Amino acid sequence: MAKLTLKNVYKRYKDNKKGEQNDFAVKSLSLECNDGEFIGILGPSGCGKTTTLRMVAGLEDITDGDVYIGETRVNHLHPKDRHIGLAFEDYALYPPLNVYDNIAFNLRAKKVSEDEIHKEIMKIAPLLKVDDLLESRPMSLSGGQKQRVNIARAIVRRPKLLLLDEPLSHLDGKMRQILRTEIKRLHKEIQCTTIIVTHDQLEAMSLTDKIAIMKDGQLQQFGTPLEVYDNPVNEFVAGFIGEPPMNLMTVKIVKRDGGFLFDFPGSDVQIGVPNRYYPAVKEGMMVRLGVRPMDLLIDDENSKGSEVKVAVFENLGEERRISVRVGEEFLTLITTEEIRYKQGDTIKLEVKAEKTHLFDIHTGNRI
Ligand code: ATP
């Protein structure tokens, strides 16, 4: 186990794929992952996740800044001297070797004795449920089994740091879910500081202690899953975390009876601005308002709630998703109530005002 520290790390590829010579793939990235923590690096394609992981692994030069594993600055250390375990999305198992020999491969390269290798494999194989597969060749394994072997190979060396790059992305939905739970259990058992790169927010939310959310090479927010969900620092994080995503729309601040209201353009929907925003808003100001689908409610028919039309109704079994039209925008709401609507029906909409999020219309930063 070891702490991982990134201090002001930059990466510029000489031959950037975008053709922009001066563009940085990673910019000014600082992160601190404590001993034994499970950290997710999350963001859309091309935001610099894999580059970050590869710099930590020593597979990519660092243009500027420092990377520490424990107290050791590892910028110029060879990957094999960093005490890391790596598992990438493609399993890269050696086809002629059986599972046992695949897992043993790196230990043999390090001249570990066969007795020691056997002991280690017998400890690791049951953890990853590959103990029945040790004689099998990679060809005969399913995707999920190959990834288990791949991870077994990464942890058999007892690394200080386990680095996982999209380990579940090749797997189908069900297998992803199973292996996700198993990776979580595995982490609890081996307690190795672990970094996982993923573009799947659900994966990051369910697996990790903290998530680093990146966009265009820059860290947007680093916090626990709950922190980034409840208090996104900007509109990007707000829209990226949560499924279905947070509803985000432009609204106008209007004044009525001495108080402020959010006015939804093109509709007669207005909701009260929570008091906590009063110091930051003024009449006529346009803001970006965020509301999670579960914070939109269907109000009683006789209530004073605003009338909106149902655009799409989906019954997903455990929950119902309803898309309603508000002016030019469509908002999604989720309910577990046993209701049924059809397109064009009118419902009364209530917004949990205290659960709203407010962002600056120009910078996208949280207000
Ligand atoms: P994905 O989820 O698609 O794997 P990512 O977030 O992991 O994306 P990176 O692979 O780190 O993103 O890429 C970050 C940026 O660096 C992208 O603009 C990419 O085109 C560029 N890049 C990555 N590898 C190289 C390379 N070897 N040479 C030049 N540019 C590269």
PDB file of N, CA, C and O in Angstrom, residues 148-212:
ATOM      1  N   ARG A 148     -10.756 -11.312 -15.105  1.00  0.00           N
ATOM      2  CA  ARG A 148     -10.386 -11.775 -13.753  1.00  0.00           C
ATOM      3  C   ARG A 148      -8.928 -12.232 -13.736  1.00  0.00           C
ATOM      4  O   ARG A 148      -8.189 -11.941 -12.797  1.00  0.00           O
ATOM      5  N   VAL A 149      -8.532 -12.973 -14.775  1.00  0.00           N
ATOM      6  CA  VAL A 149      -7.146 -13.452 -14.854  1.00  0.00           C
ATOM      7  C   VAL A 149      -6.197 -12.256 -14.963  1.00  0.00           C
ATOM      8  O   VAL A 149      -5.151 -12.185 -14.305  1.00  0.00           O
ATOM      9  N   ASN A 150      -6.607 -11.306 -15.784  1.00  0.00           N
ATOM     10  CA  ASN A 150      -5.810 -10.091 -15.983  1.00  0.00           C
ATOM     11  C   ASN A 150      -5.581  -9.367 -14.656  1.00  0.00           C
ATOM     12  O   ASN A 150      -4.467  -8.944 -14.345  1.00  0.00           O
ATOM     13  N   ILE A 151      -6.639  -9.250 -13.863  1.00  0.00           N
ATOM     14  CA  ILE A 151      -6.519  -8.553 -12.570  1.00  0.00           C
ATOM     15  C   ILE A 151      -5.711  -9.407 -11.591  1.00  0.00           C
ATOM     16  O   ILE A 151      -4.882  -8.892 -10.835  1.00  0.00           O
ATOM     17  N   ALA A 152      -5.914 -10.734 -11.643  1.00  0.00           N
ATOM     18  CA  ALA A 152      -5.124 -11.630 -10.782  1.00  0.00           C
ATOM     19  C   ALA A 152      -3.638 -11.441 -11.080  1.00  0.00           C
ATOM     20  O   ALA A 152      -2.807 -11.345 -10.174  1.00  0.00           O
ATOM     21  N   ARG A 153      -3.305 -11.335 -12.362  1.00  0.00           N
ATOM     22  CA  ARG A 153      -1.913 -11.154 -12.770  1.00  0.00           C
ATOM     23  C   ARG A 153      -1.360  -9.823 -12.230  1.00  0.00           C
ATOM     24  O   ARG A 153      -0.202  -9.704 -11.872  1.00  0.00           O
ATOM     25  N   ALA A 154      -2.249  -8.815 -12.189  1.00  0.00           N
ATOM     26  CA  ALA A 154      -1.804  -7.492 -11.722  1.00  0.00           C
ATOM     27  C   ALA A 154      -1.565  -7.479 -10.212  1.00  0.00           C
ATOM     28  O   ALA A 154      -0.670  -6.793  -9.730  1.00  0.00           O
ATOM     29  N   ILE A 155      -2.377  -8.244  -9.463  1.00  0.00           N
ATOM     30  CA  ILE A 155      -2.232  -8.136  -7.994  1.00  0.00           C
ATOM     31  C   ILE A 155      -1.333  -9.203  -7.384  1.00  0.00           C
ATOM     32  O   ILE A 155      -0.969  -9.101  -6.227  1.00  0.00           O
ATOM     33  N   VAL A 156      -0.974 -10.222  -8.203  1.00  0.00           N
ATOM     34  CA  VAL A 156      -0.182 -11.316  -7.633  1.00  0.00           C
ATOM     35  C   VAL A 156       1.194 -10.826  -7.182  1.00  0.00           C
ATOM     36  O   VAL A 156       1.826 -11.402  -6.309  1.00  0.00           O
ATOM     37  N   ARG A 157       1.627  -9.696  -7.758  1.00  0.00           N
ATOM     38  CA  ARG A 157       2.935  -9.165  -7.369  1.00  0.00           C
ATOM     39  C   ARG A 157       2.860  -8.309  -6.107  1.00  0.00           C
ATOM     40  O   ARG A 157       3.815  -7.664  -5.736  1.00  0.00           O
ATOM     41  N   ARG A 158       1.660  -8.285  -5.488  1.00  0.00           N
ATOM     42  CA  ARG A 158       1.465  -7.469  -4.284  1.00  0.00           C
ATOM     43  C   ARG A 158       1.930  -6.037  -4.520  1.00  0.00           C
ATOM     44  O   ARG A 158       2.851  -5.541  -3.852  1.00  0.00           O
ATOM     45  N   PRO A 159       1.313  -5.360  -5.484  1.00  0.00           N
ATOM     46  CA  PRO A 159       1.787  -4.011  -5.802  1.00  0.00           C
ATOM     47  C   PRO A 159       1.436  -3.020  -4.693  1.00  0.00           C
ATOM     48  O   PRO A 159       0.524  -3.264  -3.906  1.00  0.00           O
ATOM     49  N   LYS A 160       2.159  -1.893  -4.685  1.00  0.00           N
ATOM     50  CA  LYS A 160       1.809  -0.813  -3.749  1.00  0.00           C
ATOM     51  C   LYS A 160       0.596  -0.078  -4.285  1.00  0.00           C
ATOM     52  O   LYS A 160      -0.142   0.548  -3.555  1.00  0.00           O
ATOM     53  N   LEU A 161       0.469  -0.135  -5.622  1.00  0.00           N
ATOM     54  CA  LEU A 161      -0.565   0.639  -6.294  1.00  0.00           C
ATOM     55  C   LEU A 161      -1.150  -0.220  -7.406  1.00  0.00           C
ATOM     56  O   LEU A 161      -0.396  -0.787  -8.197  1.00  0.00           O
ATOM     57  N   LEU A 162      -2.481  -0.331  -7.422  1.00  0.00           N
ATOM     58  CA  LEU A 162      -3.131  -1.092  -8.497  1.00  0.00           C
ATOM     59  C   LEU A 162      -3.790  -0.097  -9.448  1.00  0.00           C
ATOM     60  O   LEU A 162      -4.582   0.744  -9.021  1.00  0.00           O
ATOM     61  N   LEU A 163      -3.420  -0.192 -10.732  1.00  0.00           N
ATOM     62  CA  LEU A 163      -3.944   0.753 -11.722  1.00  0.00           C
ATOM     63  C   LEU A 163      -4.831  -0.003 -12.711  1.00  0.00           C
ATOM     64  O   LEU A 163      -4.378  -0.937 -13.376  1.00  0.00           O
ATOM     65  N   LEU A 164      -6.091   0.393 -12.788  1.00  0.00           N
ATOM     66  CA  LEU A 164      -7.057  -0.292 -13.659  1.00  0.00           C
ATOM     67  C   LEU A 164      -7.557   0.696 -14.709  1.00  0.00           C
ATOM     68  O   LEU A 164      -8.098   1.753 -14.359  1.00  0.00           O
ATOM     69  N   ASP A 165      -7.364   0.363 -15.986  1.00  0.00           N
ATOM     70  CA  ASP A 165      -7.825   1.261 -17.050  1.00  0.00           C
ATOM     71  C   ASP A 165      -9.030   0.646 -17.750  1.00  0.00           C
ATOM     72  O   ASP A 165      -8.876  -0.322 -18.496  1.00  0.00           O
ATOM     73  N   GLU A 166     -10.198   1.163 -17.489  1.00  0.00           N
ATOM     74  CA  GLU A 166     -11.448   0.695 -18.094  1.00  0.00           C
ATOM     75  C   GLU A 166     -11.547  -0.833 -18.070  1.00  0.00           C
ATOM     76  O   GLU A 166     -11.814  -1.454 -19.103  1.00  0.00           O
ATOM     77  N   PRO A 167     -11.361  -1.478 -16.905  1.00  0.00           N
ATOM     78  CA  PRO A 167     -11.288  -2.945 -16.898  1.00  0.00           C
ATOM     79  C   PRO A 167     -12.605  -3.621 -17.263  1.00  0.00           C
ATOM     80  O   PRO A 167     -12.601  -4.794 -17.604  1.00  0.00           O
ATOM     81  N   LEU A 168     -13.701  -2.884 -17.231  1.00  0.00           N
ATOM     82  CA  LEU A 168     -14.991  -3.537 -17.458  1.00  0.00           C
ATOM     83  C   LEU A 168     -15.617  -3.165 -18.794  1.00  0.00           C
ATOM     84  O   LEU A 168     -16.704  -3.635 -19.120  1.00  0.00           O
ATOM     85  N   SER A 169     -14.911  -2.333 -19.568  1.00  0.00           N
ATOM     86  CA  SER A 169     -15.604  -1.744 -20.721  1.00  0.00           C
ATOM     87  C   SER A 169     -15.895  -2.743 -21.848  1.00  0.00           C
ATOM     88  O   SER A 169     -16.759  -2.496 -22.668  1.00  0.00           O
ATOM     89  N   HIS A 170     -15.171  -3.878 -21.897  1.00  0.00           N
ATOM     90  CA  HIS A 170     -15.435  -4.862 -22.956  1.00  0.00           C
ATOM     91  C   HIS A 170     -16.561  -5.827 -22.582  1.00  0.00           C
ATOM     92  O   HIS A 170     -16.938  -6.667 -23.368  1.00  0.00           O
ATOM     93  N   LEU A 171     -17.046  -5.717 -21.341  1.00  0.00           N
ATOM     94  CA  LEU A 171     -17.978  -6.750 -20.860  1.00  0.00           C
ATOM     95  C   LEU A 171     -19.422  -6.331 -21.057  1.00  0.00           C
ATOM     96  O   LEU A 171     -19.737  -5.138 -21.071  1.00  0.00           O
ATOM     97  N   ASP A 172     -20.305  -7.330 -21.157  1.00  0.00           N
ATOM     98  CA  ASP A 172     -21.716  -6.983 -21.310  1.00  0.00           C
ATOM     99  C   ASP A 172     -22.282  -6.536 -19.958  1.00  0.00           C
ATOM    100  O   ASP A 172     -21.667  -6.724 -18.907  1.00  0.00           O
ATOM    101  N   GLY A 173     -23.494  -5.931 -19.993  1.00  0.00           N
ATOM    102  CA  GLY A 173     -24.076  -5.272 -18.830  1.00  0.00           C
ATOM    103  C   GLY A 173     -24.072  -6.098 -17.565  1.00  0.00           C
ATOM    104  O   GLY A 173     -23.622  -5.647 -16.516  1.00  0.00           O
ATOM    105  N   LYS A 174     -24.534  -7.327 -17.665  1.00  0.00           N
ATOM    106  CA  LYS A 174     -24.664  -8.173 -16.476  1.00  0.00           C
ATOM    107  C   LYS A 174     -23.290  -8.494 -15.891  1.00  0.00           C
ATOM    108  O   LYS A 174     -23.069  -8.404 -14.685  1.00  0.00           O
ATOM    109  N   MET A 175     -22.365  -8.866 -16.797  1.00  0.00           N
ATOM    110  CA  MET A 175     -21.018  -9.246 -16.345  1.00  0.00           C
ATOM    111  C   MET A 175     -20.289  -8.039 -15.744  1.00  0.00           C
ATOM    112  O   MET A 175     -19.557  -8.156 -14.758  1.00  0.00           O
ATOM    113  N   ARG A 176     -20.539  -6.864 -16.316  1.00  0.00           N
ATOM    114  CA  ARG A 176     -19.956  -5.625 -15.769  1.00  0.00           C
ATOM    115  C   ARG A 176     -20.363  -5.456 -14.320  1.00  0.00           C
ATOM    116  O   ARG A 176     -19.555  -5.138 -13.461  1.00  0.00           O
ATOM    117  N   GLN A 177     -21.649  -5.695 -14.091  1.00  0.00           N
ATOM    118  CA  GLN A 177     -22.179  -5.483 -12.759  1.00  0.00           C
ATOM    119  C   GLN A 177     -21.580  -6.483 -11.765  1.00  0.00           C
ATOM    120  O   GLN A 177     -21.198  -6.127 -10.660  1.00  0.00           O
ATOM    121  N   ILE A 178     -21.482  -7.750 -12.226  1.00  0.00           N
ATOM    122  CA  ILE A 178     -20.939  -8.793 -11.347  1.00  0.00           C
ATOM    123  C   ILE A 178     -19.483  -8.471 -10.998  1.00  0.00           C
ATOM    124  O   ILE A 178     -19.076  -8.462  -9.841  1.00  0.00           O
ATOM    125  N   LEU A 179     -18.700  -8.163 -12.037  1.00  0.00           N
ATOM    126  CA  LEU A 179     -17.275  -7.933 -11.805  1.00  0.00           C
ATOM    127  C   LEU A 179     -17.043  -6.649 -11.010  1.00  0.00           C
ATOM    128  O   LEU A 179     -16.103  -6.554 -10.220  1.00  0.00           O
ATOM    129  N   ARG A 180     -17.944  -5.677 -11.208  1.00  0.00           N
ATOM    130  CA  ARG A 180     -17.846  -4.426 -10.449  1.00  0.00           C
ATOM    131  C   ARG A 180     -17.939  -4.733  -8.946  1.00  0.00           C
ATOM    132  O   ARG A 180     -17.123  -4.283  -8.158  1.00  0.00           O
ATOM    133  N   THR A 181     -18.924  -5.532  -8.590  1.00  0.00           N
ATOM    134  CA  THR A 181     -19.094  -5.889  -7.180  1.00  0.00           C
ATOM    135  C   THR A 181     -17.869  -6.656  -6.692  1.00  0.00           C
ATOM    136  O   THR A 181     -17.407  -6.463  -5.559  1.00  0.00           O
ATOM    137  N   GLU A 182     -17.327  -7.506  -7.565  1.00  0.00           N
ATOM    138  CA  GLU A 182     -16.186  -8.313  -7.129  1.00  0.00           C
ATOM    139  C   GLU A 182     -14.928  -7.477  -6.968  1.00  0.00           C
ATOM    140  O   GLU A 182     -14.118  -7.727  -6.078  1.00  0.00           O
ATOM    141  N   ILE A 183     -14.772  -6.481  -7.838  1.00  0.00           N
ATOM    142  CA  ILE A 183     -13.595  -5.606  -7.699  1.00  0.00           C
ATOM    143  C   ILE A 183     -13.687  -4.845  -6.379  1.00  0.00           C
ATOM    144  O   ILE A 183     -12.703  -4.664  -5.674  1.00  0.00           O
ATOM    145  N   LYS A 184     -14.893  -4.456  -6.031  1.00  0.00           N
ATOM    146  CA  LYS A 184     -15.086  -3.730  -4.767  1.00  0.00           C
ATOM    147  C   LYS A 184     -14.722  -4.635  -3.575  1.00  0.00           C
ATOM    148  O   LYS A 184     -14.030  -4.224  -2.651  1.00  0.00           O
ATOM    149  N   ARG A 185     -15.189  -5.865  -3.640  1.00  0.00           N
ATOM    150  CA  ARG A 185     -14.897  -6.820  -2.572  1.00  0.00           C
ATOM    151  C   ARG A 185     -13.385  -7.092  -2.503  1.00  0.00           C
ATOM    152  O   ARG A 185     -12.775  -7.093  -1.433  1.00  0.00           O
ATOM    153  N   LEU A 186     -12.802  -7.276  -3.682  1.00  0.00           N
ATOM    154  CA  LEU A 186     -11.365  -7.541  -3.771  1.00  0.00           C
ATOM    155  C   LEU A 186     -10.571  -6.405  -3.126  1.00  0.00           C
ATOM    156  O   LEU A 186      -9.634  -6.622  -2.370  1.00  0.00           O
ATOM    157  N   HIS A 187     -10.977  -5.177  -3.434  1.00  0.00           N
ATOM    158  CA  HIS A 187     -10.267  -4.028  -2.876  1.00  0.00           C
ATOM    159  C   HIS A 187     -10.333  -4.037  -1.354  1.00  0.00           C
ATOM    160  O   HIS A 187      -9.348  -3.743  -0.674  1.00  0.00           O
ATOM    161  N   LYS A 188     -11.488  -4.401  -0.827  1.00  0.00           N
ATOM    162  CA  LYS A 188     -11.631  -4.457   0.643  1.00  0.00           C
ATOM    163  C   LYS A 188     -10.698  -5.524   1.218  1.00  0.00           C
ATOM    164  O   LYS A 188     -10.125  -5.347   2.282  1.00  0.00           O
ATOM    165  N   GLU A 189     -10.549  -6.625   0.471  1.00  0.00           N
ATOM    166  CA  GLU A 189      -9.704  -7.711   0.999  1.00  0.00           C
ATOM    167  C   GLU A 189      -8.223  -7.391   0.910  1.00  0.00           C
ATOM    168  O   GLU A 189      -7.479  -7.623   1.839  1.00  0.00           O
ATOM    169  N   ILE A 190      -7.803  -6.860  -0.243  1.00  0.00           N
ATOM    170  CA  ILE A 190      -6.351  -6.658  -0.393  1.00  0.00           C
ATOM    171  C   ILE A 190      -5.920  -5.263   0.061  1.00  0.00           C
ATOM    172  O   ILE A 190      -4.746  -5.024   0.290  1.00  0.00           O
ATOM    173  N   GLN A 191      -6.898  -4.331   0.157  1.00  0.00           N
ATOM    174  CA  GLN A 191      -6.650  -2.981   0.674  1.00  0.00           C
ATOM    175  C   GLN A 191      -5.490  -2.279  -0.011  1.00  0.00           C
ATOM    176  O   GLN A 191      -4.722  -1.561   0.637  1.00  0.00           O
ATOM    177  N   CYS A 192      -5.338  -2.510  -1.300  1.00  0.00           N
ATOM    178  CA  CYS A 192      -4.256  -1.890  -2.057  1.00  0.00           C
ATOM    179  C   CYS A 192      -4.768  -0.553  -2.609  1.00  0.00           C
ATOM    180  O   CYS A 192      -5.894  -0.491  -3.123  1.00  0.00           O
ATOM    181  N   THR A 193      -3.983   0.493  -2.514  1.00  0.00           N
ATOM    182  CA  THR A 193      -4.376   1.775  -3.113  1.00  0.00           C
ATOM    183  C   THR A 193      -4.672   1.526  -4.592  1.00  0.00           C
ATOM    184  O   THR A 193      -3.835   0.968  -5.299  1.00  0.00           O
ATOM    185  N   THR A 194      -5.847   1.895  -5.031  1.00  0.00           N
ATOM    186  CA  THR A 194      -6.279   1.513  -6.377  1.00  0.00           C
ATOM    187  C   THR A 194      -6.802   2.729  -7.136  1.00  0.00           C
ATOM    188  O   THR A 194      -7.547   3.534  -6.574  1.00  0.00           O
ATOM    189  N   ILE A 195      -6.383   2.834  -8.401  1.00  0.00           N
ATOM    190  CA  ILE A 195      -6.894   3.908  -9.258  1.00  0.00           C
ATOM    191  C   ILE A 195      -7.606   3.239 -10.428  1.00  0.00           C
ATOM    192  O   ILE A 195      -7.020   2.395 -11.103  1.00  0.00           O
ATOM    193  N   ILE A 196      -8.829   3.630 -10.668  1.00  0.00           N
ATOM    194  CA  ILE A 196      -9.540   3.089 -11.824  1.00  0.00           C
ATOM    195  C   ILE A 196      -9.898   4.234 -12.765  1.00  0.00           C
ATOM    196  O   ILE A 196     -10.380   5.284 -12.334  1.00  0.00           O
ATOM    197  N   VAL A 197      -9.594   4.026 -14.041  1.00  0.00           N
ATOM    198  CA  VAL A 197      -9.984   4.985 -15.073  1.00  0.00           C
ATOM    199  C   VAL A 197     -11.281   4.489 -15.698  1.00  0.00           C
ATOM    200  O   VAL A 197     -11.382   3.314 -16.067  1.00  0.00           O
ATOM    201  N   THR A 198     -12.247   5.357 -15.777  1.00  0.00           N
ATOM    202  CA  THR A 198     -13.516   4.950 -16.385  1.00  0.00           C
ATOM    203  C   THR A 198     -14.245   6.154 -16.965  1.00  0.00           C
ATOM    204  O   THR A 198     -14.020   7.285 -16.526  1.00  0.00           O
ATOM    205  N   HIS A 199     -15.078   5.899 -17.970  1.00  0.00           N
ATOM    206  CA  HIS A 199     -15.932   7.000 -18.444  1.00  0.00           C
ATOM    207  C   HIS A 199     -17.364   6.762 -17.973  1.00  0.00           C
ATOM    208  O   HIS A 199     -18.270   7.487 -18.326  1.00  0.00           O
ATOM    209  N   ASP A 200     -17.535   5.680 -17.153  1.00  0.00           N
ATOM    210  CA  ASP A 200     -18.862   5.287 -16.707  1.00  0.00           C
ATOM    211  C   ASP A 200     -19.071   5.818 -15.280  1.00  0.00           C
ATOM    212  O   ASP A 200     -18.479   5.322 -14.318  1.00  0.00           O
ATOM    213  N   GLN A 201     -19.918   6.831 -15.163  1.00  0.00           N
ATOM    214  CA  GLN A 201     -20.071   7.480 -13.862  1.00  0.00           C
ATOM    215  C   GLN A 201     -20.655   6.544 -12.809  1.00  0.00           C
ATOM    216  O   GLN A 201     -20.329   6.618 -11.638  1.00  0.00           O
ATOM    217  N   LEU A 202     -21.483   5.597 -13.260  1.00  0.00           N
ATOM    218  CA  LEU A 202     -22.078   4.648 -12.324  1.00  0.00           C
ATOM    219  C   LEU A 202     -20.980   3.776 -11.694  1.00  0.00           C
ATOM    220  O   LEU A 202     -20.976   3.492 -10.499  1.00  0.00           O
ATOM    221  N   GLU A 203     -20.039   3.365 -12.559  1.00  0.00           N
ATOM    222  CA  GLU A 203     -18.909   2.548 -12.107  1.00  0.00           C
ATOM    223  C   GLU A 203     -18.100   3.336 -11.065  1.00  0.00           C
ATOM    224  O   GLU A 203     -17.772   2.809  -9.998  1.00  0.00           O
ATOM    225  N   ALA A 204     -17.809   4.585 -11.381  1.00  0.00           N
ATOM    226  CA  ALA A 204     -17.015   5.414 -10.469  1.00  0.00           C
ATOM    227  C   ALA A 204     -17.777   5.647  -9.167  1.00  0.00           C
ATOM    228  O   ALA A 204     -17.213   5.534  -8.080  1.00  0.00           O
ATOM    229  N   MET A 205     -19.066   5.934  -9.285  1.00  0.00           N
ATOM    230  CA  MET A 205     -19.862   6.225  -8.086  1.00  0.00           C
ATOM    231  C   MET A 205     -19.929   5.005  -7.165  1.00  0.00           C
ATOM    232  O   MET A 205     -19.876   5.116  -5.956  1.00  0.00           O
ATOM    233  N   SER A 206     -20.094   3.807  -7.762  1.00  0.00           N
ATOM    234  CA  SER A 206     -20.340   2.643  -6.923  1.00  0.00           C
ATOM    235  C   SER A 206     -19.047   2.045  -6.368  1.00  0.00           C
ATOM    236  O   SER A 206     -19.069   1.425  -5.311  1.00  0.00           O
ATOM    237  N   LEU A 207     -17.919   2.232  -7.070  1.00  0.00           N
ATOM    238  CA  LEU A 207     -16.696   1.552  -6.640  1.00  0.00           C
ATOM    239  C   LEU A 207     -15.820   2.352  -5.695  1.00  0.00           C
ATOM    240  O   LEU A 207     -15.162   1.788  -4.821  1.00  0.00           O
ATOM    241  N   THR A 208     -15.801   3.659  -5.876  1.00  0.00           N
ATOM    242  CA  THR A 208     -14.658   4.406  -5.331  1.00  0.00           C
ATOM    243  C   THR A 208     -14.956   5.170  -4.030  1.00  0.00           C
ATOM    244  O   THR A 208     -16.099   5.447  -3.702  1.00  0.00           O
ATOM    245  N   ASP A 209     -13.846   5.530  -3.366  1.00  0.00           N
ATOM    246  CA  ASP A 209     -13.950   6.408  -2.189  1.00  0.00           C
ATOM    247  C   ASP A 209     -14.009   7.860  -2.641  1.00  0.00           C
ATOM    248  O   ASP A 209     -14.678   8.679  -2.048  1.00  0.00           O
ATOM    249  N   LYS A 210     -13.246   8.166  -3.685  1.00  0.00           N
ATOM    250  CA  LYS A 210     -13.234   9.537  -4.216  1.00  0.00           C
ATOM    251  C   LYS A 210     -13.140   9.490  -5.735  1.00  0.00           C
ATOM    252  O   LYS A 210     -12.519   8.589  -6.299  1.00  0.00           O
ATOM    253  N   ILE A 211     -13.699  10.514  -6.360  1.00  0.00           N
ATOM    254  CA  ILE A 211     -13.677  10.574  -7.823  1.00  0.00           C
ATOM    255  C   ILE A 211     -13.000  11.873  -8.267  1.00  0.00           C
ATOM    256  O   ILE A 211     -13.320  12.945  -7.749  1.00  0.00           O
ATOM    257  N   ALA A 212     -12.075  11.736  -9.235  1.00  0.00           N
ATOM    258  CA  ALA A 212     -11.482  12.916  -9.868  1.00  0.00           C
ATOM    259  C   ALA A 212     -12.169  13.060 -11.221  1.00  0.00           C
ATOM    260  O   ALA A 212     -12.044  12.173 -12.069  1.00  0.00           O
TER     261      ALA A 212
END
